[in-house]
CSV table of C-alpha atoms in Angstrom, one decimal:
chain,number,residue,atom,x,y,z
A,1,MET,CA,8.0,20.1,-33.5
A,2,LYS,CA,7.2,18.3,-36.7
A,3,LEU,CA,10.6,16.6,-36.7
A,4,LYS,CA,10.0,15.4,-33.1
A,5,THR,CA,6.6,14.0,-34.0
A,6,LEU,CA,8.1,12.2,-37.0
A,7,LEU,CA,10.8,10.7,-34.9
A,8,LEU,CA,8.3,9.6,-32.3
A,9,GLY,CA,6.2,8.1,-35.0
A,10,ALA,CA,9.2,6.3,-36.5
A,11,CYS,CA,10.1,4.9,-33.1
A,12,SER,CA,6.6,3.7,-32.5
A,13,ALA,CA,6.5,2.0,-35.9
A,14,LEU,CA,9.8,0.3,-35.2
A,15,MET,CA,8.5,-0.9,-31.8
A,16,PHE,CA,5.3,-2.3,-33.2
A,17,ALA,CA,7.3,-3.9,-36.0
A,18,GLY,CA,9.5,-5.5,-33.4
A,19,LEU,CA,6.5,-6.8,-31.5
A,20,ALA,CA,4.9,-8.1,-34.7
A,21,SER,CA,8.0,-10.0,-35.6
A,22,ALA,CA,8.1,-11.8,-32.2
A,23,GLU,CA,7.5,-15.5,-32.7
A,24,THR,CA,4.8,-17.1,-30.5
A,25,LEU,CA,5.2,-20.7,-29.5
A,26,THR,CA,2.0,-22.6,-28.4
A,27,ILE,CA,3.0,-25.2,-25.8
A,28,ALA,CA,0.6,-28.0,-24.9
A,29,THR,CA,1.4,-29.4,-21.4
A,30,VAL,CA,0.0,-31.4,-18.5
A,31,ASN,CA,-1.3,-29.9,-15.3
A,32,ASN,CA,1.1,-31.4,-12.8
A,33,GLY,CA,3.2,-29.6,-10.3
A,34,ASP,CA,6.5,-29.7,-12.2
A,35,MET,CA,5.0,-28.3,-15.4
A,36,VAL,CA,3.1,-25.5,-13.5
A,37,ARG,CA,6.4,-24.6,-11.9
A,38,MET,CA,8.1,-24.4,-15.3
A,39,GLN,CA,5.5,-21.9,-16.5
A,40,LYS,CA,6.2,-19.6,-13.5
A,41,LEU,CA,9.9,-19.6,-14.3
A,42,THR,CA,9.7,-18.8,-18.0
A,43,ASP,CA,10.6,-15.1,-17.5
A,44,ASP,CA,14.2,-16.5,-17.4
A,45,PHE,CA,13.7,-18.0,-20.9
A,46,LYS,CA,12.1,-14.8,-22.2
A,47,ALA,CA,14.9,-12.7,-20.9
A,48,LYS,CA,17.4,-14.9,-22.8
A,49,ASN,CA,15.2,-15.1,-26.0
A,50,PRO,CA,13.4,-11.7,-26.4
A,51,GLY,CA,12.1,-12.6,-29.8
A,52,ILE,CA,10.0,-15.6,-28.6
A,53,ASP,CA,6.7,-15.4,-26.8
A,54,LEU,CA,5.0,-18.3,-25.1
A,55,GLN,CA,1.4,-19.3,-25.1
A,56,TRP,CA,0.4,-22.2,-22.7
A,57,VAL,CA,-2.4,-24.7,-23.1
A,58,THR,CA,-2.4,-26.6,-19.8
A,59,LEU,CA,-4.7,-29.7,-19.7
A,60,GLU,CA,-5.4,-32.7,-17.5
A,61,GLU,CA,-3.4,-35.8,-18.6
A,62,ASN,CA,-6.2,-37.7,-20.4
A,63,VAL,CA,-7.5,-34.6,-22.2
A,64,LEU,CA,-3.9,-33.5,-23.1
A,65,ARG,CA,-3.2,-36.9,-24.7
A,66,GLN,CA,-6.5,-36.9,-26.7
A,67,LYS,CA,-6.0,-33.3,-28.0
A,68,VAL,CA,-2.4,-33.7,-28.8
A,69,THR,CA,-2.9,-37.0,-30.6
A,70,THR,CA,-5.7,-35.6,-32.7
A,71,ASP,CA,-3.7,-32.5,-33.6
A,72,ILE,CA,-0.5,-34.3,-34.6
A,73,ALA,CA,-2.3,-37.2,-36.5
A,74,THR,CA,-4.3,-34.6,-38.6
A,75,LYS,CA,-1.3,-32.3,-39.0
A,76,ALA,CA,-3.5,-29.4,-37.7
A,77,GLY,CA,-0.4,-27.6,-36.4
A,78,GLN,CA,-2.2,-26.1,-33.4
A,79,TYR,CA,0.9,-26.8,-31.1
A,80,ASP,CA,4.6,-26.0,-31.6
A,81,VAL,CA,5.8,-27.9,-28.5
A,82,LEU,CA,4.1,-31.0,-27.2
A,83,THR,CA,4.3,-32.7,-23.7
A,84,ILE,CA,4.2,-36.4,-24.4
A,85,GLY,CA,5.0,-39.6,-22.5
A,86,THR,CA,7.6,-42.3,-23.2
A,87,TYR,CA,4.7,-44.4,-24.7
A,88,GLU,CA,4.1,-42.0,-27.6
A,89,VAL,CA,7.7,-41.1,-28.6
A,90,PRO,CA,8.7,-44.4,-30.3
A,91,ILE,CA,5.3,-44.7,-32.0
A,92,TRP,CA,5.1,-41.2,-33.3
A,93,SER,CA,8.7,-41.0,-34.4
A,94,LYS,CA,8.3,-44.1,-36.5
A,95,LEU,CA,5.2,-42.6,-38.1
A,96,GLY,CA,7.2,-39.4,-39.0
A,97,TRP,CA,5.1,-37.2,-36.7
A,98,LEU,CA,8.0,-35.8,-34.7
A,99,ALA,CA,11.0,-33.6,-35.7
A,100,SER,CA,14.3,-35.0,-34.5
A,101,LEU,CA,16.2,-32.8,-32.0
A,102,ASP,CA,19.5,-32.7,-34.0
A,103,LYS,CA,20.6,-29.4,-32.6
A,104,LEU,CA,20.2,-30.5,-29.0
A,105,SER,CA,22.2,-33.6,-29.7
A,106,ALA,CA,25.0,-31.6,-31.3
A,107,ASP,CA,25.0,-28.8,-28.6
A,108,LYS,CA,27.9,-29.4,-26.2
A,109,ASN,CA,26.4,-27.0,-23.6
A,110,TYR,CA,23.2,-29.0,-23.6
A,111,ASP,CA,25.2,-32.2,-23.0
A,112,VAL,CA,22.9,-35.0,-24.3
A,113,ASP,CA,25.3,-37.6,-22.9
A,114,ASP,CA,24.4,-36.4,-19.4
A,115,LEU,CA,20.8,-37.8,-20.0
A,116,LEU,CA,20.3,-41.0,-18.1
A,117,PRO,CA,20.8,-43.9,-20.6
A,118,ALA,CA,17.6,-45.7,-19.7
A,119,ILE,CA,15.5,-42.6,-20.2
A,120,ARG,CA,17.4,-41.5,-23.4
A,121,SER,CA,17.0,-44.9,-25.0
A,122,GLY,CA,13.2,-44.7,-24.7
A,123,LEU,CA,13.2,-41.4,-26.6
A,124,THR,CA,15.6,-42.5,-29.4
A,125,THR,CA,14.6,-44.0,-32.7
A,126,ASP,CA,17.2,-45.2,-35.2
A,127,GLY,CA,19.9,-43.3,-33.3
A,128,LYS,CA,18.1,-40.0,-33.3
A,129,LEU,CA,16.6,-38.2,-30.2
A,130,TYR,CA,13.0,-37.3,-30.8
A,131,ALA,CA,12.0,-35.8,-27.4
A,132,ALA,CA,13.9,-34.3,-24.4
A,133,PRO,CA,12.9,-35.5,-20.9
A,134,PHE,CA,11.6,-33.0,-18.5
A,135,TYR,CA,11.3,-35.5,-15.6
A,136,GLY,CA,11.6,-39.2,-15.4
A,137,GLU,CA,10.6,-42.0,-13.0
A,138,SER,CA,10.7,-45.7,-12.3
A,139,SER,CA,9.0,-47.5,-9.5
A,140,MET,CA,10.3,-48.8,-6.2
A,141,VAL,CA,9.2,-50.0,-2.7
A,142,MET,CA,8.4,-47.4,-0.1
A,143,TYR,CA,8.0,-48.9,3.3
A,144,ARG,CA,7.4,-48.1,7.0
A,145,LYS,CA,10.7,-48.7,8.9
A,146,ASP,CA,8.9,-48.6,12.3
A,147,LEU,CA,6.5,-51.4,11.3
A,148,PHE,CA,9.3,-53.5,10.0
A,149,ASP,CA,11.3,-53.0,13.3
A,150,LYS,CA,8.2,-53.9,15.3
A,151,ALA,CA,7.8,-57.2,13.3
A,152,GLY,CA,11.6,-58.0,13.6
A,153,LEU,CA,12.0,-57.6,9.8
A,154,LYS,CA,14.8,-56.0,7.8
A,155,MET,CA,14.0,-54.8,4.2
A,156,PRO,CA,16.8,-55.8,1.8
A,157,ASP,CA,17.9,-53.1,-0.8
A,158,ALA,CA,16.8,-55.6,-3.5
A,159,PRO,CA,13.9,-57.7,-2.1
A,160,THR,CA,12.2,-60.7,-3.7
A,161,TRP,CA,8.4,-60.9,-4.2
A,162,ASP,CA,8.3,-63.7,-1.7
A,163,PHE,CA,9.9,-61.6,1.0
A,164,VAL,CA,7.6,-58.6,0.2
A,165,ALA,CA,4.5,-60.9,0.4
A,166,ASP,CA,5.6,-62.5,3.7
A,167,ALA,CA,6.4,-59.1,5.2
A,168,ALA,CA,3.1,-57.6,4.1
A,169,ARG,CA,1.1,-60.3,5.8
A,170,LYS,CA,3.2,-60.0,9.0
A,171,ILE,CA,2.8,-56.2,9.4
A,172,THR,CA,-0.9,-56.2,8.5
A,173,ASP,CA,-3.1,-55.1,11.4
A,174,LYS,CA,-6.6,-54.7,10.0
A,175,ASP,CA,-8.1,-54.0,13.4
A,176,HIS,CA,-6.1,-50.8,13.5
A,177,GLU,CA,-6.5,-50.1,9.7
A,178,VAL,CA,-2.9,-50.8,8.9
A,179,TYR,CA,-2.5,-52.8,5.7
A,180,GLY,CA,0.7,-54.5,4.8
A,181,ILE,CA,0.8,-53.4,1.2
A,182,CYS,CA,-1.0,-51.0,-1.1
A,183,LEU,CA,-0.9,-51.6,-4.9
A,184,ARG,CA,-2.8,-50.1,-7.8
A,185,GLY,CA,-6.1,-51.7,-8.6
A,186,LYS,CA,-8.0,-49.1,-10.6
A,187,ALA,CA,-8.5,-50.1,-14.2
A,188,GLY,CA,-6.5,-48.4,-16.9
A,189,TRP,CA,-3.5,-49.0,-19.1
A,190,GLY,CA,-1.6,-46.3,-17.1
A,191,GLU,CA,-3.1,-47.4,-13.7
A,192,ASN,CA,-3.3,-51.0,-12.7
A,193,MET,CA,-1.8,-52.3,-15.9
A,194,ALA,CA,1.3,-50.1,-15.5
A,195,PHE,CA,2.0,-51.9,-12.2
A,196,LEU,CA,0.9,-55.4,-13.3
A,197,THR,CA,2.7,-55.3,-16.6
A,198,ALA,CA,6.0,-54.3,-14.8
A,199,MET,CA,5.3,-57.0,-12.2
A,200,SER,CA,4.6,-59.6,-14.8
A,201,ASN,CA,7.9,-58.9,-16.5
A,202,SER,CA,9.7,-60.0,-13.3
A,203,PHE,CA,7.6,-63.2,-13.2
A,204,GLY,CA,8.7,-64.1,-16.8
A,205,ALA,CA,5.5,-63.1,-18.5
A,206,ARG,CA,5.1,-61.0,-21.6
A,207,TRP,CA,2.2,-59.5,-23.5
A,208,PHE,CA,3.1,-61.0,-26.9
A,209,ASP,CA,5.5,-63.6,-28.2
A,210,GLU,CA,7.8,-62.8,-31.2
A,211,LYS,CA,4.9,-63.5,-33.6
A,212,TRP,CA,2.6,-61.1,-31.8
A,213,LYS,CA,0.5,-63.9,-30.2
A,214,ALA,CA,-1.1,-62.9,-26.9
A,215,GLN,CA,0.3,-64.6,-23.9
A,216,PHE,CA,-2.4,-64.4,-21.2
A,217,ASP,CA,-3.0,-68.2,-21.5
A,218,GLN,CA,0.6,-68.9,-20.4
A,219,PRO,CA,1.5,-69.9,-16.8
A,220,GLU,CA,3.6,-66.8,-16.1
A,221,TRP,CA,0.6,-64.6,-16.3
A,222,LYS,CA,-1.4,-67.0,-14.1
A,223,ASP,CA,1.4,-66.9,-11.5
A,224,THR,CA,1.5,-63.1,-11.6
A,225,LEU,CA,-2.2,-62.5,-11.2
A,226,ASP,CA,-2.7,-65.3,-8.6
A,227,PHE,CA,0.1,-63.8,-6.5
A,228,TYR,CA,-1.3,-60.3,-6.8
A,229,VAL,CA,-4.9,-61.1,-6.0
A,230,LYS,CA,-4.1,-63.4,-3.0
A,231,LEU,CA,-1.6,-60.8,-1.6
A,232,MET,CA,-4.1,-58.0,-1.8
A,233,LYS,CA,-6.8,-60.1,-0.3
A,234,ASP,CA,-4.6,-61.0,2.7
A,235,ALA,CA,-2.7,-57.7,3.2
A,236,GLY,CA,-4.3,-55.0,1.1
A,237,PRO,CA,-6.8,-52.3,2.0
A,238,PRO,CA,-10.6,-52.6,1.4
A,239,GLY,CA,-11.8,-51.3,-2.0
A,240,ALA,CA,-8.4,-51.8,-3.5
A,241,SER,CA,-9.9,-52.3,-7.0
A,242,SER,CA,-10.8,-48.6,-7.0
A,243,ASN,CA,-7.3,-47.4,-5.9
A,244,GLY,CA,-4.8,-45.7,-8.2
A,245,PHE,CA,-1.7,-43.6,-7.5
A,246,ASN,CA,-3.5,-40.8,-5.7
A,247,GLU,CA,-5.6,-43.0,-3.5
A,248,ASN,CA,-2.7,-45.1,-2.4
A,249,LEU,CA,-0.6,-42.0,-1.8
A,250,ALA,CA,-3.3,-40.7,0.6
A,251,LEU,CA,-3.4,-44.1,2.4
A,252,PHE,CA,0.4,-44.2,2.8
A,253,GLN,CA,0.7,-40.6,3.9
A,254,SER,CA,-2.0,-41.2,6.6
A,255,GLY,CA,-0.2,-44.2,8.0
A,256,LYS,CA,-2.4,-46.9,6.7
A,257,CYS,CA,0.1,-48.7,4.4
A,258,GLY,CA,3.1,-50.7,5.5
A,259,MET,CA,4.4,-50.9,2.0
A,260,TRP,CA,3.6,-49.2,-1.3
A,261,ILE,CA,5.2,-50.1,-4.7
A,262,ASP,CA,4.8,-47.2,-7.0
A,263,ALA,CA,6.4,-44.3,-8.9
A,264,THR,CA,9.7,-43.0,-7.6
A,265,VAL,CA,8.4,-39.4,-7.8
A,266,ALA,CA,6.2,-40.2,-4.8
A,267,ALA,CA,9.2,-40.4,-2.6
A,268,SER,CA,9.3,-36.7,-2.1
A,269,PHE,CA,5.6,-36.6,-1.2
A,270,VAL,CA,5.8,-39.4,1.5
A,271,SER,CA,9.0,-37.8,2.9
A,272,ASP,CA,7.5,-34.4,3.3
A,273,PRO,CA,6.4,-33.7,6.9
A,274,LYS,CA,3.9,-31.1,5.7
A,275,GLU,CA,2.0,-33.8,3.8
A,276,SER,CA,2.9,-37.1,5.4
A,277,LYS,CA,2.2,-38.3,8.9
A,278,VAL,CA,5.0,-40.9,8.5
A,279,ALA,CA,7.6,-38.7,6.8
A,280,ASP,CA,10.4,-39.7,9.3
A,281,LYS,CA,9.6,-43.4,9.1
A,282,VAL,CA,9.9,-44.2,5.4
A,283,GLY,CA,12.6,-46.4,3.8
A,284,PHE,CA,13.1,-47.2,0.2
A,285,ALA,CA,14.1,-50.4,-1.8
A,286,LEU,CA,14.2,-51.6,-5.4
A,287,ALA,CA,11.1,-53.1,-6.8
A,288,PRO,CA,10.9,-56.9,-6.1
A,289,ASP,CA,12.0,-59.7,-8.4
A,290,LYS,CA,11.6,-63.5,-8.7
A,291,GLY,CA,15.2,-64.3,-9.4
A,292,LEU,CA,14.7,-64.3,-13.2
A,293,GLY,CA,16.9,-61.2,-14.0
A,294,LYS,CA,14.1,-58.6,-14.2
A,295,ARG,CA,12.6,-56.5,-11.5
A,296,GLY,CA,9.0,-55.3,-11.3
A,297,ASN,CA,9.8,-51.6,-12.0
A,298,TRP,CA,8.7,-49.5,-14.8
A,299,LEU,CA,10.2,-46.6,-16.7
A,300,TRP,CA,8.4,-43.3,-17.6
A,301,ALA,CA,9.2,-39.8,-18.5
A,302,TRP,CA,7.3,-36.6,-19.4
A,303,ASN,CA,9.0,-35.2,-22.4
A,304,LEU,CA,9.0,-32.1,-24.7
A,305,ALA,CA,8.8,-32.7,-28.5
A,306,ILE,CA,8.2,-30.8,-31.7
A,307,PRO,CA,5.6,-31.9,-34.2
A,308,ALA,CA,7.1,-32.5,-37.7
A,309,SER,CA,4.4,-30.1,-39.1
A,310,SER,CA,5.6,-27.1,-37.0
A,311,LYS,CA,6.9,-24.1,-38.9
A,312,LYS,CA,8.7,-22.8,-35.7
A,313,THR,CA,11.2,-25.7,-35.2
A,314,GLU,CA,14.2,-23.5,-34.4
A,315,ALA,CA,12.3,-21.5,-31.7
A,316,ALA,CA,10.7,-24.6,-30.3
A,317,GLU,CA,14.1,-26.3,-30.0
A,318,LYS,CA,15.5,-23.3,-28.1
A,319,PHE,CA,12.6,-23.6,-25.6
A,320,ILE,CA,13.1,-27.3,-25.2
A,321,SER,CA,16.8,-26.8,-24.7
A,322,TRP,CA,16.1,-24.3,-21.9
A,323,ALA,CA,13.4,-26.3,-20.2
A,324,THR,CA,15.4,-29.6,-20.1
A,325,SER,CA,18.9,-28.2,-19.4
A,326,LYS,CA,21.2,-28.4,-16.4
A,327,ASP,CA,20.8,-24.6,-16.1
A,328,TYR,CA,17.0,-25.1,-15.6
A,329,THR,CA,17.6,-27.6,-12.9
A,330,ASN,CA,19.9,-25.1,-11.1
A,331,LEU,CA,17.2,-22.4,-11.6
A,332,VAL,CA,14.6,-24.5,-9.9
A,333,ALA,CA,17.0,-25.3,-7.0
A,334,GLN,CA,17.8,-21.6,-6.6
A,335,LYS,CA,14.1,-20.6,-6.5
A,336,GLU,CA,12.4,-23.7,-5.0
A,337,GLY,CA,15.1,-25.8,-3.3
A,338,TRP,CA,16.9,-28.9,-4.5
A,339,LEU,CA,14.1,-31.2,-3.4
A,340,ASN,CA,11.9,-29.7,-6.2
A,341,ALA,CA,14.5,-30.2,-9.0
A,342,PRO,CA,13.0,-32.2,-11.8
A,343,PRO,CA,14.1,-35.8,-11.1
A,344,GLY,CA,15.1,-38.8,-13.2
A,345,THR,CA,16.6,-37.2,-16.3
A,346,ARG,CA,20.3,-36.3,-15.8
A,347,THR,CA,23.3,-38.1,-14.4
A,348,SER,CA,24.7,-34.8,-13.0
A,349,LEU,CA,21.8,-34.3,-10.7
A,350,TYR,CA,22.5,-37.5,-8.9
A,351,ALA,CA,26.2,-36.6,-8.5
A,352,ASN,CA,25.2,-33.3,-6.9
A,353,ALA,CA,25.9,-33.3,-3.1
A,354,ASP,CA,23.2,-30.7,-2.4
A,355,TYR,CA,20.6,-32.8,-4.1
A,356,GLN,CA,21.7,-36.0,-2.4
A,357,LYS,CA,21.5,-34.2,1.0
A,358,ALA,CA,18.0,-32.9,0.2
A,359,ALA,CA,16.7,-36.1,-1.3
A,360,PRO,CA,17.6,-39.2,0.8
A,361,PHE,CA,15.9,-41.4,-1.8
A,362,ALA,CA,18.0,-40.1,-4.7
A,363,LYS,CA,20.3,-43.2,-5.0
A,364,MET,CA,17.4,-45.7,-4.9
A,365,THR,CA,15.6,-43.6,-7.6
A,366,LEU,CA,18.6,-43.6,-9.8
A,367,ASP,CA,19.2,-47.4,-9.3
A,368,SER,CA,15.6,-48.1,-10.1
A,369,ILE,CA,15.7,-46.0,-13.3
A,370,ASN,CA,19.0,-47.6,-14.4
A,371,SER,CA,17.7,-51.1,-13.9
A,372,ALA,CA,14.8,-50.6,-16.4
A,373,ASP,CA,15.4,-51.5,-20.0
A,374,PRO,CA,12.6,-50.5,-22.4
A,375,THR,CA,14.4,-52.2,-25.4
A,376,HIS,CA,14.6,-55.5,-23.5
A,377,PRO,CA,11.8,-55.4,-20.9
A,378,THR,CA,11.1,-59.1,-20.5
A,379,VAL,CA,12.8,-62.4,-19.6
A,380,LYS,CA,11.8,-63.9,-22.9
A,381,PRO,CA,12.2,-62.1,-26.3
A,382,VAL,CA,9.5,-59.8,-27.5
A,383,PRO,CA,8.8,-57.8,-30.7
A,384,TYR,CA,8.0,-54.6,-28.9
A,385,VAL,CA,9.6,-51.9,-26.7
A,386,GLY,CA,8.3,-50.5,-23.5
A,387,VAL,CA,8.5,-51.7,-19.9
A,388,GLN,CA,5.0,-51.2,-18.5
A,389,PHE,CA,3.4,-50.7,-21.9
A,390,VAL,CA,3.6,-52.1,-25.5
A,391,ALA,CA,4.6,-49.2,-27.8
A,392,ILE,CA,2.0,-49.8,-30.5
A,393,PRO,CA,-1.0,-47.5,-31.1
A,394,GLU,CA,-3.5,-50.2,-30.2
A,395,PHE,CA,-2.2,-50.7,-26.7
A,396,GLN,CA,-4.1,-47.9,-25.0
A,397,GLY,CA,-7.5,-49.5,-25.8
A,398,ILE,CA,-6.3,-53.1,-25.2
A,399,GLY,CA,-4.5,-52.2,-22.0
A,400,THR,CA,-7.4,-50.5,-20.5
A,401,ALA,CA,-9.8,-53.4,-21.4
A,402,VAL,CA,-7.4,-56.0,-19.9
A,403,GLY,CA,-7.1,-53.7,-16.9
A,404,GLN,CA,-10.9,-53.8,-16.4
A,405,GLN,CA,-10.8,-57.6,-16.3
A,406,PHE,CA,-7.9,-57.7,-13.8
A,407,SER,CA,-9.6,-55.1,-11.6
A,408,ALA,CA,-12.8,-57.2,-11.6
A,409,ALA,CA,-10.7,-60.2,-10.5
A,410,LEU,CA,-9.2,-58.2,-7.6
A,411,ALA,CA,-12.7,-57.1,-6.6
A,412,GLY,CA,-13.8,-60.8,-6.5
A,413,GLN,CA,-16.4,-60.2,-9.3
A,414,ILE,CA,-14.7,-62.9,-11.5
A,415,SER,CA,-12.0,-65.4,-10.9
A,416,VAL,CA,-8.4,-65.1,-12.0
A,417,ASP,CA,-8.9,-67.8,-14.6
A,418,GLN,CA,-11.9,-65.9,-16.0
A,419,ALA,CA,-10.0,-62.6,-16.2
A,420,LEU,CA,-7.1,-64.2,-18.0
A,421,LYS,CA,-9.4,-66.0,-20.5
A,422,ALA,CA,-11.2,-62.7,-21.2
A,423,ALA,CA,-7.9,-60.9,-21.6
A,424,GLN,CA,-6.6,-63.4,-24.0
A,425,GLN,CA,-9.8,-63.3,-26.1
A,426,LEU,CA,-10.1,-59.6,-26.3
A,427,THR,CA,-6.4,-59.1,-27.0
A,428,GLU,CA,-6.5,-61.7,-29.8
A,429,ARG,CA,-9.6,-60.0,-31.3
A,430,GLU,CA,-8.2,-56.5,-31.3
A,431,MET,CA,-4.8,-57.5,-32.6
A,432,LYS,CA,-6.4,-59.4,-35.5
A,433,LYS,CA,-8.6,-56.4,-36.2
A,434,ALA,CA,-5.5,-54.2,-36.3
A,435,GLY,CA,-3.8,-56.5,-38.8
A,436,TYR,CA,-1.2,-58.3,-36.6
A,437,PRO,CA,1.2,-59.9,-37.2
A,438,LYS,CA,2.5,-57.2,-39.5
């Protein structure tokens, strides 16, 4: 009896010792659908990695960005895996805040060469990968085929801004609350300025010249903002200066937008008959251009990264490898269907016949992502990387302040010239304060 008790005690001790030795990763992530789905599927990871436990901190995007930035800047070490955007990766890697993902790059099963080149380039600094993409996106035109047919119009696969503007005015029917085009107007560096910066690239504009001098006093920005404000006045919905992604999505799904230029990830939402009244009437095209060699589309990804201060780098890299792998994509497809597979990160997904069948917008999404170049985003040379943002720490504040001026111009509170003058002055002031040129 004593021997049995001793053996049971020894087994219990070993069990608790095993539990105590399990490594717990704290993962900070954003509260969007794809990330929530990943949390539900982590039993698969735990089964393959029994020595690693996961603790989730799931936050709204703006709160996540604030908390993660504070944590990594102060080296507090609260998180072992971070969910960060394409904006943060080049800045934080240069500051030495992120661990490079060398094991992923060397792992043949992970197949880093399968990552879409445009997405991968935005996550690479000095030849090293500093974050792995969970899903990626560009932007494109989503349009109502029935309204185009009614107006005798045919959308090209690669339209110009002039065609889009002309078509938007022709299909507008304000008496029946059908607006030719819906575009972001809500102020914010990631709201209206994501759209307008990408649009301005196609008009030949840029935020800064090679010497970091602000360029809002140049004719290309005047052309961009004039075109946008006049188009929205003629063919946009009322209250457009308050509309961001979610508001325009709701308008399009309810049949009130003839065209919408926004994130490629929206394609599955507008094509879903459970959510969209016009699901069977939607077509897709590349973002417009002005014939200058750049289209008005952006590039973004949500990515997983490891803070350089983490003491659990090996376990964190195992989790990132699982969550951004081909096997994870197949797991989502098996559990949730191919339409819900994380888009915009891997070449193999777009070569998959099952995915192509489930997602009729797959080719246009891939073409949109591939046409974006974060290292050469503009017609004229620039000293920064980033398509719809400038990858410097000061951009968040400056971008939002400029966005407020442009939103006010759209609302008719100030003129286009006044908005551009204010944008030039505030950008010059903030850049001088930050010590540019450096």
